[in-house]
GROMACS .gro file of C-alpha atoms in nm:
model
  439
    1UNK     CA    1  -2.846  -2.662   2.301
    2UNK     CA    2  -2.658  -2.485   2.027
    3UNK     CA    3  -2.855  -2.686   1.787
    4UNK     CA    4  -3.178  -2.558   1.910
    5UNK     CA    5  -3.055  -2.227   1.892
    6UNK     CA    6  -2.984  -2.249   1.491
    7UNK     CA    7  -3.344  -2.439   1.467
    8UNK     CA    8  -3.500  -2.113   1.601
    9UNK     CA    9  -3.328  -1.885   1.411
   10UNK     CA   10  -3.405  -2.061   1.101
   11UNK     CA   11  -3.775  -2.056   1.174
   12UNK     CA   12  -3.743  -1.685   1.253
   13UNK     CA   13  -3.566  -1.599   0.910
   14UNK     CA   14  -3.875  -1.800   0.745
   15UNK     CA   15  -4.144  -1.618   0.936
   16UNK     CA   16  -3.968  -1.278   0.842
   17UNK     CA   17  -3.841  -1.313   0.529
   18UNK     CA   18  -3.835  -0.978   0.429
   19UNK     CA   19  -3.703  -0.792   0.728
   20UNK     CA   20  -3.441  -1.035   0.734
   21UNK     CA   21  -3.351  -0.986   0.387
   22UNK     CA   22  -3.341  -0.624   0.465
   23UNK     CA   23  -3.109  -0.682   0.735
   24UNK     CA   24  -2.865  -0.938   0.554
   25UNK     CA   25  -2.830  -0.723   0.240
   26UNK     CA   26  -2.779  -0.401   0.426
   27UNK     CA   27  -2.524  -0.528   0.631
   28UNK     CA   28  -2.356  -0.732   0.341
   29UNK     CA   29  -2.364  -0.431   0.120
   30UNK     CA   30  -2.152  -0.209   0.388
   31UNK     CA   31  -1.918  -0.490   0.460
   32UNK     CA   32  -1.856  -0.545   0.090
   33UNK     CA   33  -1.773  -0.172   0.025
   34UNK     CA   34  -1.583  -0.142   0.306
   35UNK     CA   35  -1.372  -0.457   0.202
   36UNK     CA   36  -1.312  -0.300  -0.119
   37UNK     CA   37  -1.176   0.031   0.030
   38UNK     CA   38  -0.980  -0.145   0.243
   39UNK     CA   39  -0.809  -0.370   0.004
   40UNK     CA   40  -0.701  -0.034  -0.207
   41UNK     CA   41  -0.569   0.113   0.100
   42UNK     CA   42  -0.388  -0.151   0.199
   43UNK     CA   43  -0.266  -0.183  -0.161
   44UNK     CA   44  -0.151   0.168  -0.137
   45UNK     CA   45   0.052   0.114   0.167
   46UNK     CA   46   0.230  -0.192   0.049
   47UNK     CA   47   0.473  -0.039  -0.207
   48UNK     CA   48   0.835  -0.128  -0.245
   49UNK     CA   49   0.816  -0.390   0.066
   50UNK     CA   50   0.916  -0.674  -0.155
   51UNK     CA   51   1.263  -0.526  -0.138
   52UNK     CA   52   1.464  -0.739   0.103
   53UNK     CA   53   1.669  -0.408   0.220
   54UNK     CA   54   1.349  -0.153   0.196
   55UNK     CA   55   1.346  -0.068   0.589
   56UNK     CA   56   1.734   0.031   0.528
   57UNK     CA   57   1.708   0.193   0.195
   58UNK     CA   58   1.690   0.577   0.181
   59UNK     CA   59   1.680   0.796  -0.136
   60UNK     CA   60   1.908   1.127  -0.145
   61UNK     CA   61   1.719   1.475  -0.231
   62UNK     CA   62   1.832   1.811  -0.254
   63UNK     CA   63   1.665   2.076  -0.028
   64UNK     CA   64   1.744   2.422  -0.129
   65UNK     CA   65   1.612   2.756  -0.057
   66UNK     CA   66   1.782   3.061  -0.236
   67UNK     CA   67   1.619   3.398  -0.288
   68UNK     CA   68   1.345   3.274  -0.051
   69UNK     CA   69   1.227   2.993  -0.340
   70UNK     CA   70   1.221   2.668  -0.160
   71UNK     CA   71   1.254   2.331  -0.375
   72UNK     CA   72   1.335   1.977  -0.326
   73UNK     CA   73   1.462   1.810  -0.551
   74UNK     CA   74   1.469   1.399  -0.597
   75UNK     CA   75   1.760   1.433  -0.815
   76UNK     CA   76   2.138   1.450  -0.730
   77UNK     CA   77   2.466   1.509  -0.824
   78UNK     CA   78   2.660   1.209  -0.974
   79UNK     CA   79   2.927   1.184  -0.700
   80UNK     CA   80   2.694   1.177  -0.401
   81UNK     CA   81   2.643   0.810  -0.383
   82UNK     CA   82   3.043   0.704  -0.405
   83UNK     CA   83   3.151   0.944  -0.190
   84UNK     CA   84   2.932   0.855   0.094
   85UNK     CA   85   3.026   0.500   0.091
   86UNK     CA   86   3.389   0.607   0.118
   87UNK     CA   87   3.362   0.824   0.389
   88UNK     CA   88   3.063   0.696   0.609
   89UNK     CA   89   3.117   0.338   0.784
   90UNK     CA   90   2.725   0.352   0.840
   91UNK     CA   91   2.667   0.326   0.452
   92UNK     CA   92   2.659  -0.033   0.277
   93UNK     CA   93   2.617   0.049  -0.044
   94UNK     CA   94   2.468   0.286  -0.305
   95UNK     CA   95   2.305   0.302  -0.647
   96UNK     CA   96   2.224   0.539  -0.927
   97UNK     CA   97   1.971   0.555  -1.163
   98UNK     CA   98   1.974   0.806  -1.467
   99UNK     CA   99   1.747   0.821  -1.790
  100UNK     CA  100   1.879   0.730  -2.120
  101UNK     CA  101   1.667   0.868  -2.336
  102UNK     CA  102   1.401   0.743  -2.668
  103UNK     CA  103   1.618   0.516  -2.876
  104UNK     CA  104   1.552   0.244  -3.165
  105UNK     CA  105   1.642  -0.092  -3.086
  106UNK     CA  106   1.688  -0.336  -3.313
  107UNK     CA  107   1.736  -0.718  -3.324
  108UNK     CA  108   1.778  -0.860  -3.678
  109UNK     CA  109   1.471  -0.741  -3.829
  110UNK     CA  110   1.269  -0.614  -3.542
  111UNK     CA  111   1.282  -0.277  -3.443
  112UNK     CA  112   1.133  -0.071  -3.171
  113UNK     CA  113   1.124   0.282  -3.046
  114UNK     CA  114   1.149   0.259  -2.665
  115UNK     CA  115   1.148   0.545  -2.396
  116UNK     CA  116   1.180   0.305  -2.082
  117UNK     CA  117   1.534   0.295  -2.079
  118UNK     CA  118   1.745   0.365  -1.793
  119UNK     CA  119   2.116   0.338  -1.694
  120UNK     CA  120   2.223   0.199  -1.323
  121UNK     CA  121   2.535   0.107  -1.125
  122UNK     CA  122   2.611  -0.222  -1.113
  123UNK     CA  123   2.534  -0.212  -0.735
  124UNK     CA  124   2.168  -0.206  -0.845
  125UNK     CA  125   2.048  -0.533  -0.783
  126UNK     CA  126   2.210  -0.514  -0.422
  127UNK     CA  127   1.991  -0.232  -0.337
  128UNK     CA  128   1.671  -0.351  -0.513
  129UNK     CA  129   1.520  -0.721  -0.520
  130UNK     CA  130   1.428  -0.810  -0.850
  131UNK     CA  131   1.489  -1.194  -0.911
  132UNK     CA  132   1.668  -1.283  -1.249
  133UNK     CA  133   1.561  -1.540  -1.506
  134UNK     CA  134   1.888  -1.554  -1.707
  135UNK     CA  135   2.227  -1.422  -1.625
  136UNK     CA  136   2.405  -1.343  -1.275
  137UNK     CA  137   2.261  -1.011  -1.090
  138UNK     CA  138   2.598  -0.926  -0.922
  139UNK     CA  139   2.769  -0.921  -1.267
  140UNK     CA  140   2.514  -0.814  -1.511
  141UNK     CA  141   2.596  -0.440  -1.546
  142UNK     CA  142   2.946  -0.442  -1.443
  143UNK     CA  143   3.084  -0.398  -1.744
  144UNK     CA  144   3.064  -0.113  -2.016
  145UNK     CA  145   2.768  -0.134  -2.292
  146UNK     CA  146   2.567  -0.417  -2.102
  147UNK     CA  147   2.217  -0.440  -2.091
  148UNK     CA  148   1.955  -0.601  -1.876
  149UNK     CA  149   1.586  -0.651  -2.010
  150UNK     CA  150   1.243  -0.723  -1.869
  151UNK     CA  151   1.112  -1.059  -1.901
  152UNK     CA  152   0.810  -0.876  -2.138
  153UNK     CA  153   1.114  -0.731  -2.379
  154UNK     CA  154   1.293  -1.019  -2.388
  155UNK     CA  155   0.978  -1.200  -2.512
  156UNK     CA  156   0.918  -0.908  -2.726
  157UNK     CA  157   1.277  -0.910  -2.905
  158UNK     CA  158   1.356  -1.258  -2.883
  159UNK     CA  159   1.052  -1.499  -2.815
  160UNK     CA  160   1.113  -1.807  -2.553
  161UNK     CA  161   1.457  -1.817  -2.655
  162UNK     CA  162   1.730  -1.741  -2.369
  163UNK     CA  163   1.854  -1.370  -2.531
  164UNK     CA  164   2.158  -1.332  -2.276
  165UNK     CA  165   2.513  -1.313  -2.456
  166UNK     CA  166   2.327  -1.170  -2.786
  167UNK     CA  167   2.299  -0.801  -2.870
  168UNK     CA  168   2.083  -0.531  -2.953
  169UNK     CA  169   2.169  -0.215  -3.174
  170UNK     CA  170   2.042   0.099  -3.026
  171UNK     CA  171   1.998   0.370  -3.304
  172UNK     CA  172   2.182   0.162  -3.575
  173UNK     CA  173   2.525   0.277  -3.398
  174UNK     CA  174   2.589   0.149  -3.051
  175UNK     CA  175   2.564  -0.239  -2.972
  176UNK     CA  176   2.458  -0.333  -2.628
  177UNK     CA  177   2.539  -0.716  -2.488
  178UNK     CA  178   2.250  -0.862  -2.298
  179UNK     CA  179   2.378  -0.966  -1.980
  180UNK     CA  180   2.063  -1.043  -1.825
  181UNK     CA  181   1.667  -1.112  -1.790
  182UNK     CA  182   1.474  -1.008  -1.480
  183UNK     CA  183   1.116  -1.050  -1.366
  184UNK     CA  184   0.919  -0.759  -1.481
  185UNK     CA  185   0.898  -0.469  -1.207
  186UNK     CA  186   0.615  -0.563  -0.934
  187UNK     CA  187   0.301  -0.359  -0.966
  188UNK     CA  188   0.417  -0.215  -0.616
  189UNK     CA  189   0.738  -0.048  -0.720
  190UNK     CA  190   0.774   0.318  -0.753
  191UNK     CA  191   1.005   0.310  -0.985
  192UNK     CA  192   0.953   0.067  -1.313
  193UNK     CA  193   1.140   0.024  -1.670
  194UNK     CA  194   1.179  -0.198  -1.945
  195UNK     CA  195   1.555  -0.182  -2.006
  196UNK     CA  196   1.837  -0.145  -1.751
  197UNK     CA  197   2.199   0.011  -1.914
  198UNK     CA  198   2.526  -0.062  -1.739
  199UNK     CA  199   2.639   0.321  -1.597
  200UNK     CA  200   2.990   0.256  -1.644
  201UNK     CA  201   2.922   0.310  -2.019
  202UNK     CA  202   2.919   0.675  -1.979
  203UNK     CA  203   3.261   0.829  -1.800
  204UNK     CA  204   3.086   1.154  -1.723
  205UNK     CA  205   2.924   1.006  -1.437
  206UNK     CA  206   3.250   1.013  -1.286
  207UNK     CA  207   3.261   1.390  -1.301
  208UNK     CA  208   3.292   1.572  -0.960
  209UNK     CA  209   3.021   1.833  -1.028
  210UNK     CA  210   2.817   1.877  -0.715
  211UNK     CA  211   2.583   2.139  -0.861
  212UNK     CA  212   2.422   1.903  -1.100
  213UNK     CA  213   2.110   1.699  -1.059
  214UNK     CA  214   2.116   1.385  -1.304
  215UNK     CA  215   2.071   1.106  -1.089
  216UNK     CA  216   1.841   0.943  -0.860
  217UNK     CA  217   2.089   0.829  -0.585
  218UNK     CA  218   1.979   0.543  -0.326
  219UNK     CA  219   2.184   0.444  -0.025
  220UNK     CA  220   2.180   0.138   0.188
  221UNK     CA  221   2.266   0.146   0.558
  222UNK     CA  222   2.363  -0.074   0.801
  223UNK     CA  223   2.152  -0.297   1.035
  224UNK     CA  224   2.098  -0.094   1.363
  225UNK     CA  225   2.229   0.268   1.217
  226UNK     CA  226   2.033   0.563   1.344
  227UNK     CA  227   1.942   0.736   0.989
  228UNK     CA  228   1.931   1.073   1.165
  229UNK     CA  229   2.277   1.053   1.276
  230UNK     CA  230   2.399   0.950   0.920
  231UNK     CA  231   2.185   1.237   0.740
  232UNK     CA  232   2.360   1.485   0.987
  233UNK     CA  233   2.731   1.340   0.914
  234UNK     CA  234   2.619   1.304   0.518
  235UNK     CA  235   2.535   1.695   0.534
  236UNK     CA  236   2.910   1.802   0.699
  237UNK     CA  237   3.076   1.579   0.439
  238UNK     CA  238   2.880   1.726   0.136
  239UNK     CA  239   2.877   2.085   0.287
  240UNK     CA  240   3.279   2.080   0.237
  241UNK     CA  241   3.267   1.965  -0.102
  242UNK     CA  242   3.001   2.180  -0.239
  243UNK     CA  243   3.162   2.513  -0.082
  244UNK     CA  244   3.432   2.538  -0.356
  245UNK     CA  245   3.167   2.446  -0.641
  246UNK     CA  246   2.919   2.752  -0.497
  247UNK     CA  247   3.229   2.969  -0.461
  248UNK     CA  248   3.294   2.874  -0.847
  249UNK     CA  249   2.942   2.900  -0.990
  250UNK     CA  250   2.800   3.218  -0.786
  251UNK     CA  251   3.125   3.401  -0.686
  252UNK     CA  252   3.066   3.417  -0.323
  253UNK     CA  253   3.229   3.167  -0.042
  254UNK     CA  254   2.983   2.915   0.110
  255UNK     CA  255   2.966   3.133   0.459
  256UNK     CA  256   2.840   3.417   0.273
  257UNK     CA  257   2.590   3.208   0.036
  258UNK     CA  258   2.464   3.107   0.403
  259UNK     CA  259   2.482   3.421   0.565
  260UNK     CA  260   2.228   3.568   0.277
  261UNK     CA  261   1.934   3.332   0.404
  262UNK     CA  262   2.012   3.062   0.111
  263UNK     CA  263   2.033   2.657   0.209
  264UNK     CA  264   2.139   2.418  -0.009
  265UNK     CA  265   2.147   2.054   0.168
  266UNK     CA  266   2.119   1.661   0.114
  267UNK     CA  267   1.851   1.502   0.277
  268UNK     CA  268   1.749   1.159   0.338
  269UNK     CA  269   1.396   0.980   0.253
  270UNK     CA  270   1.306   0.598   0.352
  271UNK     CA  271   1.232   0.403   0.047
  272UNK     CA  272   0.892   0.276   0.201
  273UNK     CA  273   0.778   0.660   0.224
  274UNK     CA  274   0.837   0.759  -0.149
  275UNK     CA  275   0.526   0.664  -0.279
  276UNK     CA  276   0.274   0.762  -0.065
  277UNK     CA  277   0.454   1.093   0.131
  278UNK     CA  278   0.682   1.222  -0.142
  279UNK     CA  279   0.459   1.474  -0.198
  280UNK     CA  280   0.312   1.599   0.080
  281UNK     CA  281   0.541   1.503   0.416
  282UNK     CA  282   0.899   1.583   0.196
  283UNK     CA  283   0.718   1.841  -0.080
  284UNK     CA  284   0.933   1.684  -0.350
  285UNK     CA  285   0.883   1.870  -0.687
  286UNK     CA  286   0.691   1.607  -0.906
  287UNK     CA  287   0.862   1.709  -1.188
  288UNK     CA  288   1.190   1.587  -1.033
  289UNK     CA  289   1.052   1.235  -1.060
  290UNK     CA  290   1.168   0.996  -1.324
  291UNK     CA  291   0.863   0.966  -1.613
  292UNK     CA  292   0.816   0.610  -1.496
  293UNK     CA  293   0.741   0.674  -1.153
  294UNK     CA  294   0.463   0.597  -0.968
  295UNK     CA  295   0.379   0.879  -0.681
  296UNK     CA  296   0.087   0.854  -0.459
  297UNK     CA  297  -0.111   1.082  -0.200
  298UNK     CA  298  -0.123   1.003   0.151
  299UNK     CA  299  -0.431   1.235   0.189
  300UNK     CA  300  -0.634   0.948  -0.023
  301UNK     CA  301  -0.575   0.672   0.201
  302UNK     CA  302  -0.690   0.927   0.495
  303UNK     CA  303  -0.991   1.009   0.309
  304UNK     CA  304  -1.080   0.636   0.204
  305UNK     CA  305  -1.004   0.515   0.546
  306UNK     CA  306  -1.295   0.720   0.689
  307UNK     CA  307  -1.519   0.634   0.438
  308UNK     CA  308  -1.485   0.245   0.477
  309UNK     CA  309  -1.532   0.301   0.860
  310UNK     CA  310  -1.814   0.526   0.829
  311UNK     CA  311  -1.975   0.271   0.556
  312UNK     CA  312  -1.905  -0.028   0.790
  313UNK     CA  313  -2.024   0.212   1.108
  314UNK     CA  314  -2.357   0.287   0.925
  315UNK     CA  315  -2.442  -0.062   0.813
  316UNK     CA  316  -2.364  -0.200   1.161
  317UNK     CA  317  -2.617   0.089   1.300
  318UNK     CA  318  -2.859  -0.038   1.063
  319UNK     CA  319  -2.835  -0.382   1.158
  320UNK     CA  320  -2.912  -0.283   1.509
  321UNK     CA  321  -3.162  -0.064   1.469
  322UNK     CA  322  -3.349  -0.320   1.280
  323UNK     CA  323  -3.268  -0.598   1.507
  324UNK     CA  324  -3.395  -0.372   1.797
  325UNK     CA  325  -3.720  -0.230   1.609
  326UNK     CA  326  -3.833  -0.631   1.611
  327UNK     CA  327  -3.795  -0.678   2.004
  328UNK     CA  328  -4.142  -0.592   2.057
  329UNK     CA  329  -4.273  -0.862   1.835
  330UNK     CA  330  -4.055  -1.096   2.043
  331UNK     CA  331  -4.146  -0.995   2.373
  332UNK     CA  332  -4.409  -1.245   2.411
  333UNK     CA  333  -4.194  -1.555   2.310
  334UNK     CA  334  -3.962  -1.408   2.600
  335UNK     CA  335  -4.214  -1.383   2.832
  336UNK     CA  336  -4.317  -1.747   2.804
  337UNK     CA  337  -3.965  -1.883   2.778
  338UNK     CA  338  -3.888  -1.655   3.136
  339UNK     CA  339  -4.206  -1.815   3.268
  340UNK     CA  340  -4.114  -2.207   3.187
  341UNK     CA  341  -3.777  -2.129   3.364
  342UNK     CA  342  -3.538  -2.006   3.078
  343UNK     CA  343  -3.270  -1.786   3.244
  344UNK     CA  344  -3.169  -1.433   3.103
  345UNK     CA  345  -2.813  -1.573   3.028
  346UNK     CA  346  -2.993  -1.838   2.773
  347UNK     CA  347  -3.208  -1.585   2.641
  348UNK     CA  348  -2.891  -1.361   2.561
  349UNK     CA  349  -2.746  -1.649   2.398
  350UNK     CA  350  -3.002  -1.712   2.186
  351UNK     CA  351  -3.057  -1.378   2.055
  352UNK     CA  352  -2.659  -1.315   2.036
  353UNK     CA  353  -2.659  -1.658   1.803
  354UNK     CA  354  -2.904  -1.522   1.598
  355UNK     CA  355  -2.686  -1.194   1.576
  356UNK     CA  356  -2.382  -1.369   1.488
  357UNK     CA  357  -2.595  -1.624   1.223
  358UNK     CA  358  -2.723  -1.325   1.055
  359UNK     CA  359  -2.391  -1.148   1.025
  360UNK     CA  360  -2.224  -1.462   0.903
  361UNK     CA  361  -2.469  -1.457   0.600
  362UNK     CA  362  -2.406  -1.122   0.557
  363UNK     CA  363  -2.035  -1.181   0.511
  364UNK     CA  364  -2.107  -1.452   0.276
  365UNK     CA  365  -2.302  -1.228   0.090
  366UNK     CA  366  -2.070  -0.963   0.081
  367UNK     CA  367  -1.775  -1.169  -0.042
  368UNK     CA  368  -1.959  -1.279  -0.319
  369UNK     CA  369  -2.049  -0.894  -0.370
  370UNK     CA  370  -1.679  -0.830  -0.338
  371UNK     CA  371  -1.590  -1.081  -0.613
  372UNK     CA  372  -1.835  -0.909  -0.826
  373UNK     CA  373  -1.691  -0.554  -0.750
  374UNK     CA  374  -1.328  -0.641  -0.768
  375UNK     CA  375  -1.304  -0.656  -1.203
  376UNK     CA  376  -1.462  -0.321  -1.228
  377UNK     CA  377  -1.319  -0.166  -0.947
  378UNK     CA  378  -0.975  -0.290  -1.057
  379UNK     CA  379  -1.021  -0.158  -1.413
  380UNK     CA  380  -1.120   0.172  -1.280
  381UNK     CA  381  -0.860   0.231  -1.049
  382UNK     CA  382  -0.559   0.071  -1.264
  383UNK     CA  383  -0.508  -0.204  -1.012
  384UNK     CA  384  -0.488  -0.582  -0.947
  385UNK     CA  385  -0.651  -0.617  -0.616
  386UNK     CA  386  -0.724  -0.978  -0.511
  387UNK     CA  387  -0.949  -1.092  -0.198
  388UNK     CA  388  -0.751  -1.280   0.057
  389UNK     CA  389  -1.009  -1.449   0.248
  390UNK     CA  390  -0.846  -1.455   0.657
  391UNK     CA  391  -0.687  -1.080   0.672
  392UNK     CA  392  -0.952  -0.867   0.509
  393UNK     CA  393  -1.252  -1.103   0.551
  394UNK     CA  394  -1.227  -1.272   0.865
  395UNK     CA  395  -1.126  -0.967   1.073
  396UNK     CA  396  -1.409  -0.738   0.977
  397UNK     CA  397  -1.658  -0.980   1.011
  398UNK     CA  398  -1.525  -1.041   1.363
  399UNK     CA  399  -1.556  -0.666   1.443
  400UNK     CA  400  -1.875  -0.643   1.271
  401UNK     CA  401  -2.028  -0.947   1.464
  402UNK     CA  402  -1.866  -0.777   1.823
  403UNK     CA  403  -2.017  -0.452   1.738
  404UNK     CA  404  -2.362  -0.591   1.602
  405UNK     CA  405  -2.438  -0.776   1.898
  406UNK     CA  406  -2.326  -0.535   2.148
  407UNK     CA  407  -2.678  -0.432   2.204
  408UNK     CA  408  -2.878  -0.717   2.053
  409UNK     CA  409  -3.267  -0.735   2.110
  410UNK     CA  410  -3.211  -1.048   2.351
  411UNK     CA  411  -3.053  -0.830   2.594
  412UNK     CA  412  -3.350  -0.566   2.585
  413UNK     CA  413  -3.584  -0.854   2.570
  414UNK     CA  414  -3.409  -1.048   2.861
  415UNK     CA  415  -3.456  -0.740   3.062
  416UNK     CA  416  -3.855  -0.721   2.983
  417UNK     CA  417  -3.950  -0.979   3.212
  418UNK     CA  418  -3.768  -0.801   3.516
  419UNK     CA  419  -3.965  -0.476   3.419
  420UNK     CA  420  -4.281  -0.645   3.407
  421UNK     CA  421  -4.246  -0.816   3.727
  422UNK     CA  422  -4.144  -0.518   3.908
  423UNK     CA  423  -4.472  -0.358   3.814
  424UNK     CA  424  -4.697  -0.652   3.900
  425UNK     CA  425  -4.851  -0.635   3.547
  426UNK     CA  426  -4.925  -0.969   3.347
  427UNK     CA  427  -4.841  -1.063   2.987
  428UNK     CA  428  -5.071  -1.115   2.708
  429UNK     CA  429  -5.018  -1.440   2.566
  430UNK     CA  430  -5.179  -1.452   2.148
  431UNK     CA  431  -5.511  -1.339   2.097
  432UNK     CA  432  -5.669  -1.493   2.393
  433UNK     CA  433  -5.765  -1.297   2.710
  434UNK     CA  434  -5.531  -1.501   2.952
  435UNK     CA  435  -5.243  -1.358   3.117
  436UNK     CA  436  -4.961  -1.551   3.319
  437UNK     CA  437  -4.988  -1.369   3.654
  438UNK     CA  438  -4.604  -1.282   3.758
  439UNK     CA  439  -4.596  -1.266   4.112
   0.00000   0.00000   0.00000
C-alpha cells in the first residue's frame, strides 16, 4: 500500500508540475532561510562552552554609584582574586589577565610589531581549557619572563620547528623564554590573544591597592556551591578591605561614604553570560573590556529567532494553502475512491504521505540552498558556520512536516463524501453526465 501511495504521489507531481514546483520551492526557501538564521543563533549561544569548568567560572566586576553616576567596570583590583582564594573555601582557583601593550618582538632577523600581548597568572590554564602543542600548561607561566605563544604565532616566528626553550626579544631589551605553544583560541571565545606573559614578571601585581582597576579577574567555584551566597560573602570580605582605601583617598569613612548614597562593591558574572549579556543584562561599560574581547548582543538573538520562526511559519502556511487550493480538483478522485470502498483513514494516509514526500523534497532542496548560502553569509557575518545535518536539519524538517499536514487537503477531501451523502446529491465524473448515486 505504501508503494501505491508513492506511485500516486509521483503521478500527481508530473501532472501538476507548475503547482508542485511552486509548493516545493516556496517551502524550501523558507526552511533554508530559517536554518541559516538558527545556525547563527546557535553560534551566538555557544560562546565559551568549550571550557571544561565554564559553568563554575565567574568574572568579577565592580559596580559603583558615586554622586549619582552609576557604572559597571569589568576591570578589578590586583589583590581581588588571590584574596578570595585565601579567605573563601568555596573558591577553587583564580586567574588574572592584564594588557602588556604594543611592542616589537624579535627572533634573529624576524621582527614584528605585536599588539595582542597579555599577561596572565600561572593558573590561567587551570581556569580556561586551551590545548597545548608543546610544553606543560601547569608550569608554562610559573616563572618570570616566561611567554606562551599560539600556534599561528609560533609558525610566524619559528616555522615548523618546536620553539620551546628559545627566546623572544621584546623592544630590543627584555628577553622572554618560550615555555609553551598552545592551540589558537577558539572562535567562540569571548577573549583571544596571540601571546601570554607570566604575571610574576611584574612585581606591581602584588600591590594591595583595592581602588585600582587594571585586571580582569576570573574565579572558579567548587561544584555544588551557591554563587549568590559566595557573592554575598565576597562583598563582605572586600568591604572590610575597601574601607581604609576609601578613607585614605576621599578623607571620609566607609560608613559616611555609604551614607551619602554612594556604592562601591564587587559582583560576579557567569562566564557563559559574558559574550551575550555583558552589555544589556549586566550593563558593563564596553570601554572597560579588553580590545581583543568579543561582546555580542542578546537583542539580536531575540530578533533573529522571531524572524526565523516567522519565515518558517509563512512558508508552512503557504504550503498548506496551496495544498488546500488543489483540493477541489481532486474531489472527483476522492469520490471515486470512496465509492469503490476506500476508507477515510486510507485517504488521509494517501494525502498525508503526499505532504510528507513534498516536504522531504523541499528539505533536500533547502539543504542545497543552505550550502550555497553559507559561504556568502559567513563572509558577511564574519563567522564559520557549518551545517550539522541532524540537529539543525532533521528537527526543523520533522516540525515542518507536522505543521504542514496538520490540515492536509486529504482531511478536507475525505470528509467531502459524507457531505455529499448527507445532502443526497450525486457526484459528476469527468465530462460525462453520469452520476454515482450516493444513497
